Amino acid sequence: AAGVIQSPRHLIKEKRETATLKCYPIPRHDTVYWYQQGPGQDPQFLISFYEKMQSDKGSIPDRFSAQQFSDYHSELNMSSLELGDSALYFCASSFRSRGAYTGELFFGEGSRLTVL
Amino acid sequence: GQQLNQSPQSMFIQEGEDVSMNCTSSSIFNTWLWYKQEPGEGPVLLIALYKAGELTSNGRLTAQFGITRKDSFLNISASIPSDVGIYFCAGQDRSGGSNYKLTFGKGTLLTVNP
Protein backbone atom coordinates (compact mmCIF):
# COMPACT_ATOMS: atom_id res chain seq x y z
CA ALA A 1 0.00 0.00 0.00
CA ALA A 2 1.16 3.55 -0.70
CA GLY A 3 2.62 5.37 2.25
CA VAL A 4 3.49 8.96 3.06
CA ILE A 5 6.39 10.08 0.90
CA GLN A 6 8.83 12.71 2.10
CA SER A 7 11.67 14.36 0.28
CA PRO A 8 14.51 14.87 0.55
CA ARG A 9 15.47 12.17 3.06
CA HIS A 10 18.61 14.04 4.02
CA LEU A 11 19.48 17.70 3.75
CA ILE A 12 22.56 19.61 4.85
CA LYS A 13 22.43 23.40 5.05
CA GLU A 14 24.52 26.23 6.43
CA LYS A 15 23.26 28.64 9.07
CA ARG A 16 21.00 31.36 7.72
CA GLU A 17 20.19 29.36 4.59
CA THR A 18 16.70 28.24 3.62
CA ALA A 19 15.32 24.73 3.19
CA THR A 20 12.14 23.25 1.78
CA LEU A 21 10.76 19.87 2.72
CA LYS A 22 8.06 18.13 0.73
CA CYS A 23 5.39 15.69 1.80
CA TYR A 24 3.07 13.59 -0.37
CA PRO A 25 0.26 12.13 1.74
CA ILE A 26 -1.33 8.75 1.31
CA PRO A 27 -3.74 8.93 -1.66
CA ARG A 28 -7.22 10.17 -0.59
CA HIS A 29 -5.91 11.49 2.73
CA ASP A 30 -7.01 15.08 3.23
CA THR A 31 -5.08 16.09 6.34
CA VAL A 32 -1.35 16.63 6.67
CA TYR A 33 0.64 17.17 9.87
CA TRP A 34 4.25 18.26 10.34
CA TYR A 35 6.29 17.17 13.35
CA GLN A 36 9.84 17.97 14.43
CA GLN A 37 11.88 15.41 16.38
CA GLY A 38 15.18 16.39 17.98
CA PRO A 39 17.77 13.75 18.98
CA GLY A 40 16.40 11.57 21.75
CA GLN A 41 13.16 13.53 21.84
CA ASP A 42 9.54 12.76 21.11
CA PRO A 43 7.95 14.27 17.99
CA GLN A 44 6.71 17.82 18.51
CA PHE A 45 3.73 19.09 16.56
CA LEU A 46 4.43 22.01 14.24
CA ILE A 47 1.41 22.59 12.02
CA SER A 48 -1.42 20.82 10.24
CA PHE A 49 -3.61 21.34 7.19
CA TYR A 50 -7.05 20.03 6.38
CA GLU A 51 -8.40 20.39 2.86
CA LYS A 52 -5.61 22.84 2.01
CA MET A 53 -6.39 25.20 4.89
CA GLN A 54 -4.29 25.55 8.00
CA SER A 55 -6.00 23.53 10.68
CA ASP A 56 -3.85 23.86 13.79
CA LYS A 57 -0.57 25.40 14.78
CA GLY A 58 1.88 24.16 17.36
CA SER A 59 5.42 25.13 18.22
CA ILE A 60 6.37 26.24 14.73
CA PRO A 61 8.92 29.10 14.66
CA ASP A 62 7.97 32.26 12.79
CA ARG A 63 10.89 31.53 10.44
CA PHE A 64 9.00 28.46 9.22
CA SER A 65 5.96 28.42 6.99
CA ALA A 66 3.99 25.68 5.35
CA GLN A 67 1.16 25.14 2.94
CA GLN A 68 -0.90 22.41 1.40
CA PHE A 69 -1.44 22.47 -2.34
CA SER A 70 -4.39 21.55 -4.54
CA ASP A 71 -3.01 18.02 -5.02
CA TYR A 72 -2.83 17.72 -1.19
CA HIS A 73 0.93 17.59 -1.03
CA SER A 74 2.49 19.91 1.52
CA GLU A 75 5.72 21.84 1.80
CA LEU A 76 7.50 23.10 4.89
CA ASN A 77 9.68 26.12 4.23
CA MET A 78 12.37 26.98 6.72
CA SER A 79 14.33 30.20 6.51
CA SER A 80 17.24 31.74 8.44
CA LEU A 81 18.21 28.28 9.59
CA GLU A 82 19.78 27.92 13.01
CA LEU A 83 21.89 25.11 14.44
CA GLY A 84 18.97 24.16 16.68
CA ASP A 85 16.81 23.43 13.65
CA SER A 86 18.81 20.25 13.04
CA ALA A 87 16.28 17.48 13.53
CA LEU A 88 14.16 14.86 11.88
CA TYR A 89 11.06 16.37 10.29
CA PHE A 90 8.12 14.07 9.88
CA CYS A 91 5.03 14.46 7.84
CA ALA A 92 1.92 12.44 8.68
CA SER A 93 -1.40 12.15 6.92
CA SER A 94 -4.90 11.05 7.84
CA PHE A 95 -8.36 10.91 6.33
CA ARG A 96 -10.90 13.05 8.15
CA SER A 97 -13.78 13.81 5.84
CA ARG A 98 -17.37 12.55 5.78
CA GLY A 99 -17.41 11.20 9.31
CA ALA A 100 -14.99 8.42 8.43
CA TYR A 101 -12.24 9.73 10.58
CA THR A 102 -10.56 7.11 12.71
CA GLY A 103 -7.87 9.16 14.39
CA GLU A 104 -5.01 7.29 12.81
CA LEU A 105 -2.02 9.29 11.62
CA PHE A 106 0.42 7.58 9.29
CA PHE A 107 3.94 8.92 9.25
CA GLY A 108 6.49 9.21 6.51
CA GLU A 109 10.10 8.13 6.95
CA GLY A 110 11.18 11.68 7.70
CA SER A 111 13.61 14.24 6.37
CA ARG A 112 16.82 14.64 8.34
CA LEU A 113 17.96 18.25 8.34
CA THR A 114 21.49 19.06 9.45
CA VAL A 115 22.42 22.70 9.88
CA LEU A 116 26.16 23.43 9.98
CA GLY B 1 -0.64 22.19 27.15
CA GLN B 2 -1.38 18.52 27.52
CA GLN B 3 1.44 16.34 28.80
CA LEU B 4 1.87 12.60 28.68
CA ASN B 5 3.96 10.70 31.19
CA GLN B 6 5.28 7.51 29.68
CA SER B 7 7.08 4.85 31.69
CA PRO B 8 9.42 3.21 31.91
CA GLN B 9 11.90 5.35 30.04
CA SER B 10 13.89 2.26 29.00
CA MET B 11 13.78 -1.49 29.43
CA PHE B 12 16.37 -4.22 28.99
CA ILE B 13 14.85 -7.67 28.77
CA GLN B 14 15.67 -11.18 27.67
CA GLU B 15 14.12 -12.67 24.57
CA GLY B 16 10.88 -14.44 25.45
CA GLU B 17 9.97 -12.14 28.33
CA ASP B 18 6.81 -10.08 28.44
CA VAL B 19 6.96 -6.29 28.46
CA SER B 20 4.58 -3.69 29.80
CA MET B 21 4.66 0.09 29.41
CA ASN B 22 2.12 2.76 30.15
CA CYS B 23 1.14 6.36 29.65
CA THR B 24 -0.78 8.71 31.89
CA SER B 25 -2.15 12.12 31.11
CA SER B 26 -3.31 15.09 33.12
CA SER B 27 -6.25 15.46 30.75
CA ILE B 28 -8.68 13.32 28.81
CA PHE B 29 -8.03 11.97 25.34
CA ASN B 30 -10.56 10.65 22.83
CA THR B 31 -8.09 8.32 21.19
CA TRP B 32 -4.91 6.61 22.29
CA LEU B 33 -2.39 5.32 19.80
CA TRP B 34 0.82 3.35 20.18
CA TYR B 35 3.67 3.74 17.72
CA LYS B 36 7.04 2.04 17.31
CA GLN B 37 10.01 3.93 15.93
CA GLU B 38 13.32 2.49 14.78
CA PRO B 39 16.46 4.63 14.37
CA GLY B 40 16.19 7.12 11.51
CA GLU B 41 12.69 5.97 10.58
CA GLY B 42 9.23 7.35 11.04
CA PRO B 43 6.84 6.16 13.76
CA VAL B 44 4.83 3.13 12.69
CA LEU B 45 1.32 2.73 14.05
CA LEU B 46 0.88 -0.42 16.13
CA ILE B 47 -2.52 -0.10 17.78
CA ALA B 48 -5.25 2.53 17.95
CA LEU B 49 -7.83 2.68 20.76
CA TYR B 50 -11.08 4.64 20.51
CA LYS B 51 -13.22 3.86 23.55
CA ALA B 52 -12.63 3.98 27.27
CA GLY B 53 -12.03 0.46 28.53
CA GLU B 54 -11.26 -0.88 25.07
CA LEU B 55 -8.75 -3.73 24.94
CA THR B 56 -7.22 -4.39 21.53
CA SER B 57 -4.67 -6.90 20.32
CA ASN B 58 -2.37 -6.95 17.32
CA GLY B 59 -0.44 -10.21 17.30
CA ARG B 60 1.73 -10.29 20.40
CA LEU B 61 0.77 -6.72 21.28
CA THR B 62 -2.14 -5.82 23.52
CA ALA B 63 -3.17 -2.31 24.46
CA GLN B 64 -5.90 -0.88 26.63
CA PHE B 65 -7.63 2.49 26.81
CA GLY B 66 -8.07 3.38 30.47
CA ILE B 67 -11.54 3.84 31.92
CA THR B 68 -10.77 7.40 32.99
CA ARG B 69 -9.55 8.19 29.44
CA LYS B 70 -6.37 9.52 31.00
CA ASP B 71 -4.18 6.46 30.60
CA SER B 72 -3.25 3.57 28.38
CA PHE B 73 -0.91 0.61 28.52
CA LEU B 74 0.84 -1.57 25.97
CA ASN B 75 1.92 -5.15 26.59
CA ILE B 76 4.24 -7.16 24.37
CA SER B 77 4.26 -10.88 25.02
CA ALA B 78 7.09 -13.31 24.28
CA SER B 79 9.47 -10.59 23.07
CA ILE B 80 11.81 -11.23 20.16
CA PRO B 81 14.94 -9.34 19.04
CA SER B 82 13.07 -7.44 16.32
CA ASP B 83 10.88 -5.82 18.99
CA VAL B 84 13.82 -3.51 19.70
CA GLY B 85 12.95 0.14 19.20
CA ILE B 86 11.33 3.13 20.84
CA TYR B 87 7.67 2.82 21.67
CA PHE B 88 5.63 5.99 21.85
CA CYS B 89 2.17 6.47 23.20
CA ALA B 90 0.17 9.29 21.66
CA GLY B 91 -3.06 10.88 22.74
CA GLN B 92 -5.51 12.60 20.47
CA ASP B 93 -8.09 15.11 21.58
CA ARG B 94 -10.86 15.70 19.07
CA SER B 95 -12.75 18.24 21.11
CA GLY B 96 -12.73 21.99 20.78
CA GLY B 97 -9.98 23.45 18.67
CA SER B 98 -7.46 20.65 19.06
CA ASN B 99 -7.89 19.64 15.44
CA TYR B 100 -6.82 16.04 15.77
CA LYS B 101 -3.12 16.52 16.38
CA LEU B 102 -1.27 13.93 18.43
CA THR B 103 0.54 14.60 21.67
CA PHE B 104 3.35 12.11 22.22
CA GLY B 105 4.81 10.59 25.34
CA LYS B 106 8.60 10.69 25.80
CA GLY B 107 8.98 7.11 24.58
CA THR B 108 10.14 3.79 26.01
CA LEU B 109 13.40 2.43 24.62
CA LEU B 110 13.16 -1.37 24.48
CA THR B 111 16.26 -3.54 24.20
CA VAL B 112 15.86 -7.30 23.83
CA ASN B 113 18.82 -9.55 24.54
CA PRO B 114 18.78 -12.73 22.42
PDB file of N, CA, C and O in Angstrom, chain A residues 9 33 35 37 40-45 48 55-56 88 90 96 101-110 112, chain B residues 31 33 35 37 39-45 48 50 88 92 94 97-107:
ATOM      1  N   ARG A   9      15.273  12.947   1.824  1.00  0.00           N
ATOM      2  CA  ARG A   9      15.465  12.172   3.057  1.00  0.00           C
ATOM      3  C   ARG A   9      16.541  12.801   3.927  1.00  0.00           C
ATOM      4  O   ARG A   9      16.481  12.705   5.153  1.00  0.00           O
ATOM      5  N   TYR A  33       0.054  16.657   8.632  1.00  0.00           N
ATOM      6  CA  TYR A  33       0.636  17.170   9.873  1.00  0.00           C
ATOM      7  C   TYR A  33       2.158  17.199   9.711  1.00  0.00           C
ATOM      8  O   TYR A  33       2.738  16.298   9.119  1.00  0.00           O
ATOM      9  N   TYR A  35       5.703  17.335  12.024  1.00  0.00           N
ATOM     10  CA  TYR A  35       6.292  17.170  13.345  1.00  0.00           C
ATOM     11  C   TYR A  35       7.804  17.338  13.255  1.00  0.00           C
ATOM     12  O   TYR A  35       8.423  16.989  12.235  1.00  0.00           O
ATOM     13  N   GLN A  37      11.352  16.284  15.332  1.00  0.00           N
ATOM     14  CA  GLN A  37      11.881  15.410  16.377  1.00  0.00           C
ATOM     15  C   GLN A  37      13.382  15.629  16.532  1.00  0.00           C
ATOM     16  O   GLN A  37      14.159  15.309  15.634  1.00  0.00           O
ATOM     17  N   GLY A  40      16.849  12.091  20.463  1.00  0.00           N
ATOM     18  CA  GLY A  40      16.401  11.571  21.747  1.00  0.00           C
ATOM     19  C   GLY A  40      15.114  12.162  22.267  1.00  0.00           C
ATOM     20  O   GLY A  40      14.768  11.987  23.443  1.00  0.00           O
ATOM     21  N   GLN A  41      14.396  12.875  21.413  1.00  0.00           N
ATOM     22  CA  GLN A  41      13.158  13.532  21.841  1.00  0.00           C
ATOM     23  C   GLN A  41      11.935  12.870  21.209  1.00  0.00           C
ATOM     24  O   GLN A  41      12.058  12.092  20.267  1.00  0.00           O
ATOM     25  N   ASP A  42      10.778  13.202  21.749  1.00  0.00           N
ATOM     26  CA  ASP A  42       9.545  12.763  21.109  1.00  0.00           C
ATOM     27  C   ASP A  42       9.173  13.769  20.025  1.00  0.00           C
ATOM     28  O   ASP A  42       9.618  14.919  20.048  1.00  0.00           O
ATOM     29  N   PRO A  43       8.367  13.344  19.059  1.00  0.00           N
ATOM     30  CA  PRO A  43       7.954  14.274  17.995  1.00  0.00           C
ATOM     31  C   PRO A  43       7.120  15.424  18.554  1.00  0.00           C
ATOM     32  O   PRO A  43       6.219  15.207  19.355  1.00  0.00           O
ATOM     33  N   GLN A  44       7.440  16.627  18.099  1.00  0.00           N
ATOM     34  CA  GLN A  44       6.712  17.823  18.514  1.00  0.00           C
ATOM     35  C   GLN A  44       5.899  18.355  17.340  1.00  0.00           C
ATOM     36  O   GLN A  44       6.431  18.558  16.250  1.00  0.00           O
ATOM     37  N   PHE A  45       4.637  18.622  17.605  1.00  0.00           N
ATOM     38  CA  PHE A  45       3.731  19.087  16.556  1.00  0.00           C
ATOM     39  C   PHE A  45       4.082  20.497  16.105  1.00  0.00           C
ATOM     40  O   PHE A  45       4.280  21.401  16.923  1.00  0.00           O
ATOM     41  N   SER A  48      -0.634  21.775  11.013  1.00  0.00           N
ATOM     42  CA  SER A  48      -1.422  20.817  10.241  1.00  0.00           C
ATOM     43  C   SER A  48      -2.332  21.547   9.258  1.00  0.00           C
ATOM     44  O   SER A  48      -2.654  22.735   9.449  1.00  0.00           O
ATOM     45  N   SER A  55      -5.034  24.067   9.730  1.00  0.00           N
ATOM     46  CA  SER A  55      -5.996  23.527  10.677  1.00  0.00           C
ATOM     47  C   SER A  55      -5.599  23.804  12.118  1.00  0.00           C
ATOM     48  O   SER A  55      -6.455  24.081  12.947  1.00  0.00           O
ATOM     49  N   ASP A  56      -4.313  23.686  12.418  1.00  0.00           N
ATOM     50  CA  ASP A  56      -3.848  23.859  13.787  1.00  0.00           C
ATOM     51  C   ASP A  56      -2.370  24.239  13.739  1.00  0.00           C
ATOM     52  O   ASP A  56      -1.674  23.922  12.763  1.00  0.00           O
ATOM     53  N   LEU A  88      14.946  15.641  12.832  1.00  0.00           N
ATOM     54  CA  LEU A  88      14.158  14.862  11.881  1.00  0.00           C
ATOM     55  C   LEU A  88      12.807  15.546  11.750  1.00  0.00           C
ATOM     56  O   LEU A  88      12.185  15.887  12.759  1.00  0.00           O
ATOM     57  N   PHE A  90       9.054  15.069  10.351  1.00  0.00           N
ATOM     58  CA  PHE A  90       8.117  14.065   9.878  1.00  0.00           C
ATOM     59  C   PHE A  90       6.843  14.717   9.374  1.00  0.00           C
ATOM     60  O   PHE A  90       6.341  15.680   9.952  1.00  0.00           O
ATOM     61  N   ARG A  96      -9.982  12.521   7.154  1.00  0.00           N
ATOM     62  CA  ARG A  96     -10.895  13.050   8.147  1.00  0.00           C
ATOM     63  C   ARG A  96     -12.334  13.201   7.661  1.00  0.00           C
ATOM     64  O   ARG A  96     -13.272  13.180   8.418  1.00  0.00           O
ATOM     65  N   TYR A 101     -13.522   9.544   9.929  1.00  0.00           N
ATOM     66  CA  TYR A 101     -12.236   9.729  10.584  1.00  0.00           C
ATOM     67  C   TYR A 101     -12.016   8.707  11.691  1.00  0.00           C
ATOM     68  O   TYR A 101     -12.871   8.483  12.525  1.00  0.00           O
ATOM     69  N   THR A 102     -10.848   8.121  11.703  1.00  0.00           N
ATOM     70  CA  THR A 102     -10.564   7.107  12.706  1.00  0.00           C
ATOM     71  C   THR A 102      -9.496   7.561  13.684  1.00  0.00           C
ATOM     72  O   THR A 102      -9.220   6.855  14.637  1.00  0.00           O
ATOM     73  N   GLY A 103      -8.882   8.674  13.465  1.00  0.00           N
ATOM     74  CA  GLY A 103      -7.866   9.159  14.390  1.00  0.00           C
ATOM     75  C   GLY A 103      -6.464   8.700  14.074  1.00  0.00           C
ATOM     76  O   GLY A 103      -5.525   9.078  14.761  1.00  0.00           O
ATOM     77  N   GLU A 104      -6.321   7.870  13.061  1.00  0.00           N
ATOM     78  CA  GLU A 104      -5.006   7.293  12.811  1.00  0.00           C
ATOM     79  C   GLU A 104      -4.159   8.195  11.920  1.00  0.00           C
ATOM     80  O   GLU A 104      -4.576   8.549  10.820  1.00  0.00           O
ATOM     81  N   LEU A 105      -2.998   8.553  12.414  1.00  0.00           N
ATOM     82  CA  LEU A 105      -2.024   9.288  11.620  1.00  0.00           C
ATOM     83  C   LEU A 105      -0.954   8.315  11.141  1.00  0.00           C
ATOM     84  O   LEU A 105      -0.437   7.517  11.925  1.00  0.00           O
ATOM     85  N   PHE A 106      -0.622   8.418   9.868  1.00  0.00           N
ATOM     86  CA  PHE A 106       0.416   7.575   9.289  1.00  0.00           C
ATOM     87  C   PHE A 106       1.597   8.474   8.936  1.00  0.00           C
ATOM     88  O   PHE A 106       1.425   9.479   8.254  1.00  0.00           O
ATOM     89  N   PHE A 107       2.756   8.089   9.398  1.00  0.00           N
ATOM     90  CA  PHE A 107       3.940   8.918   9.251  1.00  0.00           C
ATOM     91  C   PHE A 107       4.811   8.487   8.081  1.00  0.00           C
ATOM     92  O   PHE A 107       4.893   7.293   7.744  1.00  0.00           O
ATOM     93  N   GLY A 108       5.473   9.482   7.490  1.00  0.00           N
ATOM     94  CA  GLY A 108       6.495   9.210   6.509  1.00  0.00           C
ATOM     95  C   GLY A 108       7.793   8.820   7.191  1.00  0.00           C
ATOM     96  O   GLY A 108       7.870   8.771   8.426  1.00  0.00           O
ATOM     97  N   GLU A 109       8.822   8.571   6.388  1.00  0.00           N
ATOM     98  CA  GLU A 109      10.095   8.134   6.949  1.00  0.00           C
ATOM     99  C   GLU A 109      10.943   9.302   7.426  1.00  0.00           C
ATOM    100  O   GLU A 109      11.992   9.104   8.019  1.00  0.00           O
ATOM    101  N   GLY A 110      10.504  10.505   7.145  1.00  0.00           N
ATOM    102  CA  GLY A 110      11.178  11.676   7.700  1.00  0.00           C
ATOM    103  C   GLY A 110      12.236  12.268   6.789  1.00  0.00           C
ATOM    104  O   GLY A 110      12.756  11.616   5.881  1.00  0.00           O
ATOM    105  N   ARG A 112      15.823  14.254   7.329  1.00  0.00           N
ATOM    106  CA  ARG A 112      16.816  14.638   8.344  1.00  0.00           C
ATOM    107  C   ARG A 112      17.519  15.909   7.887  1.00  0.00           C
ATOM    108  O   ARG A 112      18.215  15.907   6.863  1.00  0.00           O
TER     109      ARG A 112
ATOM    110  N   THR B  31      -8.745   9.439  21.856  1.00  0.00           N
ATOM    111  CA  THR B  31      -8.094   8.321  21.187  1.00  0.00           C
ATOM    112  C   THR B  31      -6.696   8.159  21.744  1.00  0.00           C
ATOM    113  O   THR B  31      -6.011   9.155  22.005  1.00  0.00           O
ATOM    114  N   LEU B  33      -3.076   6.096  20.820  1.00  0.00           N
ATOM    115  CA  LEU B  33      -2.389   5.316  19.796  1.00  0.00           C
ATOM    116  C   LEU B  33      -1.011   4.939  20.308  1.00  0.00           C
ATOM    117  O   LEU B  33      -0.406   5.661  21.098  1.00  0.00           O
ATOM    118  N   TYR B  35       2.797   3.791  18.875  1.00  0.00           N
ATOM    119  CA  TYR B  35       3.671   3.737  17.723  1.00  0.00           C
ATOM    120  C   TYR B  35       5.008   3.117  18.118  1.00  0.00           C
ATOM    121  O   TYR B  35       5.444   3.224  19.266  1.00  0.00           O
ATOM    122  N   GLN B  37       9.084   3.219  16.797  1.00  0.00           N
ATOM    123  CA  GLN B  37      10.009   3.927  15.928  1.00  0.00           C
ATOM    124  C   GLN B  37      11.390   3.274  16.011  1.00  0.00           C
ATOM    125  O   GLN B  37      11.910   3.039  17.095  1.00  0.00           O
ATOM    126  N   PRO B  39      15.533   3.512  14.625  1.00  0.00           N
ATOM    127  CA  PRO B  39      16.465   4.629  14.367  1.00  0.00           C
ATOM    128  C   PRO B  39      16.371   5.159  12.937  1.00  0.00           C
ATOM    129  O   PRO B  39      16.448   4.393  11.976  1.00  0.00           O
ATOM    130  N   GLY B  40      16.211   6.476  12.806  1.00  0.00           N
ATOM    131  CA  GLY B  40      16.186   7.117  11.507  1.00  0.00           C
ATOM    132  C   GLY B  40      14.933   6.888  10.695  1.00  0.00           C
ATOM    133  O   GLY B  40      14.859   7.297   9.531  1.00  0.00           O
ATOM    134  N   GLU B  41      13.929   6.252  11.297  1.00  0.00           N
ATOM    135  CA  GLU B  41      12.689   5.966  10.575  1.00  0.00           C
ATOM    136  C   GLU B  41      11.534   6.714  11.205  1.00  0.00           C
ATOM    137  O   GLU B  41      11.637   7.259  12.302  1.00  0.00           O
ATOM    138  N   GLY B  42      10.410   6.710  10.498  1.00  0.00           N
ATOM    139  CA  GLY B  42       9.228   7.347  11.041  1.00  0.00           C
ATOM    140  C   GLY B  42       8.474   6.427  11.979  1.00  0.00           C
ATOM    141  O   GLY B  42       8.628   5.200  11.922  1.00  0.00           O
ATOM    142  N   PRO B  43       7.668   6.991  12.870  1.00  0.00           N
ATOM    143  CA  PRO B  43       6.845   6.157  13.762  1.00  0.00           C
ATOM    144  C   PRO B  43       5.866   5.309  12.963  1.00  0.00           C
ATOM    145  O   PRO B  43       5.246   5.809  12.028  1.00  0.00           O
ATOM    146  N   VAL B  44       5.753   4.053  13.360  1.00  0.00           N
ATOM    147  CA  VAL B  44       4.829   3.134  12.692  1.00  0.00           C
ATOM    148  C   VAL B  44       3.703   2.797  13.656  1.00  0.00           C
ATOM    149  O   VAL B  44       3.945   2.408  14.800  1.00  0.00           O
ATOM    150  N   LEU B  45       2.484   2.967  13.203  1.00  0.00           N
ATOM    151  CA  LEU B  45       1.325   2.733  14.048  1.00  0.00           C
ATOM    152  C   LEU B  45       1.186   1.248  14.372  1.00  0.00           C
ATOM    153  O   LEU B  45       1.197   0.401  13.479  1.00  0.00           O
ATOM    154  N   ALA B  48      -4.460   1.337  17.674  1.00  0.00           N
ATOM    155  CA  ALA B  48      -5.255   2.535  17.949  1.00  0.00           C
ATOM    156  C   ALA B  48      -6.450   2.139  18.818  1.00  0.00           C
ATOM    157  O   ALA B  48      -7.061   1.093  18.597  1.00  0.00           O
ATOM    158  N   TYR B  50     -10.103   3.576  20.700  1.00  0.00           N
ATOM    159  CA  TYR B  50     -11.078   4.643  20.507  1.00  0.00           C
ATOM    160  C   TYR B  50     -12.085   4.807  21.632  1.00  0.00           C
ATOM    161  O   TYR B  50     -12.790   5.817  21.675  1.00  0.00           O
ATOM    162  N   PHE B  88       6.252   4.737  21.444  1.00  0.00           N
ATOM    163  CA  PHE B  88       5.628   5.993  21.852  1.00  0.00           C
ATOM    164  C   PHE B  88       4.134   5.804  22.021  1.00  0.00           C
ATOM    165  O   PHE B  88       3.476   5.213  21.160  1.00  0.00           O
ATOM    166  N   GLN B  92      -4.866  11.688  21.413  1.00  0.00           N
ATOM    167  CA  GLN B  92      -5.508  12.595  20.471  1.00  0.00           C
ATOM    168  C   GLN B  92      -6.786  13.133  21.089  1.00  0.00           C
ATOM    169  O   GLN B  92      -7.624  12.375  21.573  1.00  0.00           O
ATOM    170  N   ARG B  94     -10.083  15.211  20.201  1.00  0.00           N
ATOM    171  CA  ARG B  94     -10.857  15.696  19.075  1.00  0.00           C
ATOM    172  C   ARG B  94     -11.948  16.678  19.496  1.00  0.00           C
ATOM    173  O   ARG B  94     -12.909  16.893  18.787  1.00  0.00           O
ATOM    174  N   GLY B  97     -10.831  23.029  19.779  1.00  0.00           N
ATOM    175  CA  GLY B  97      -9.983  23.452  18.673  1.00  0.00           C
ATOM    176  C   GLY B  97      -8.719  22.637  18.530  1.00  0.00           C
ATOM    177  O   GLY B  97      -7.763  23.092  17.916  1.00  0.00           O
ATOM    178  N   SER B  98      -8.699  21.429  19.071  1.00  0.00           N
ATOM    179  CA  SER B  98      -7.464  20.655  19.059  1.00  0.00           C
ATOM    180  C   SER B  98      -7.137  20.157  17.675  1.00  0.00           C
ATOM    181  O   SER B  98      -5.991  19.878  17.373  1.00  0.00           O
ATOM    182  N   ASN B  99      -8.125  20.011  16.822  1.00  0.00           N
ATOM    183  CA  ASN B  99      -7.888  19.643  15.435  1.00  0.00           C
ATOM    184  C   ASN B  99      -7.081  18.389  15.217  1.00  0.00           C
ATOM    185  O   ASN B  99      -6.258  18.347  14.307  1.00  0.00           O
ATOM    186  N   TYR B 100      -7.273  17.403  16.060  1.00  0.00           N
ATOM    187  CA  TYR B 100      -6.825  16.045  15.774  1.00  0.00           C
ATOM    188  C   TYR B 100      -5.323  15.796  15.885  1.00  0.00           C
ATOM    189  O   TYR B 100      -4.862  14.715  15.581  1.00  0.00           O
ATOM    190  N   LYS B 101      -4.552  16.782  16.306  1.00  0.00           N
ATOM    191  CA  LYS B 101      -3.121  16.523  16.384  1.00  0.00           C
ATOM    192  C   LYS B 101      -2.842  15.545  17.505  1.00  0.00           C
ATOM    193  O   LYS B 101      -3.631  15.363  18.423  1.00  0.00           O
ATOM    194  N   LEU B 102      -1.690  14.877  17.415  1.00  0.00           N
ATOM    195  CA  LEU B 102      -1.269  13.931  18.435  1.00  0.00           C
ATOM    196  C   LEU B 102      -0.296  14.592  19.398  1.00  0.00           C
ATOM    197  O   LEU B 102       0.557  15.387  18.991  1.00  0.00           O
ATOM    198  N   THR B 103      -0.449  14.241  20.668  1.00  0.00           N
ATOM    199  CA  THR B 103       0.542  14.604  21.673  1.00  0.00           C
ATOM    200  C   THR B 103       1.252  13.318  22.066  1.00  0.00           C
ATOM    201  O   THR B 103       0.593  12.333  22.427  1.00  0.00           O
ATOM    202  N   PHE B 104       2.576  13.314  21.984  1.00  0.00           N
ATOM    203  CA  PHE B 104       3.352  12.110  22.219  1.00  0.00           C
ATOM    204  C   PHE B 104       3.900  12.051  23.635  1.00  0.00           C
ATOM    205  O   PHE B 104       4.210  13.078  24.244  1.00  0.00           O
ATOM    206  N   GLY B 105       4.040  10.805  24.130  1.00  0.00           N
ATOM    207  CA  GLY B 105       4.814  10.591  25.337  1.00  0.00           C
ATOM    208  C   GLY B 105       6.298  10.664  24.986  1.00  0.00           C
ATOM    209  O   GLY B 105       6.665  10.818  23.820  1.00  0.00           O
ATOM    210  N   LYS B 106       7.160  10.552  26.018  1.00  0.00           N
ATOM    211  CA  LYS B 106       8.596  10.689  25.804  1.00  0.00           C
ATOM    212  C   LYS B 106       9.229   9.429  25.227  1.00  0.00           C
ATOM    213  O   LYS B 106      10.390   9.445  24.835  1.00  0.00           O
ATOM    214  N   GLY B 107       8.463   8.333  25.192  1.00  0.00           N
ATOM    215  CA  GLY B 107       8.979   7.113  24.583  1.00  0.00           C
ATOM    216  C   GLY B 107       9.574   6.140  25.591  1.00  0.00           C
ATOM    217  O   GLY B 107      10.059   6.541  26.652  1.00  0.00           O
TER     218      GLY B 107
END
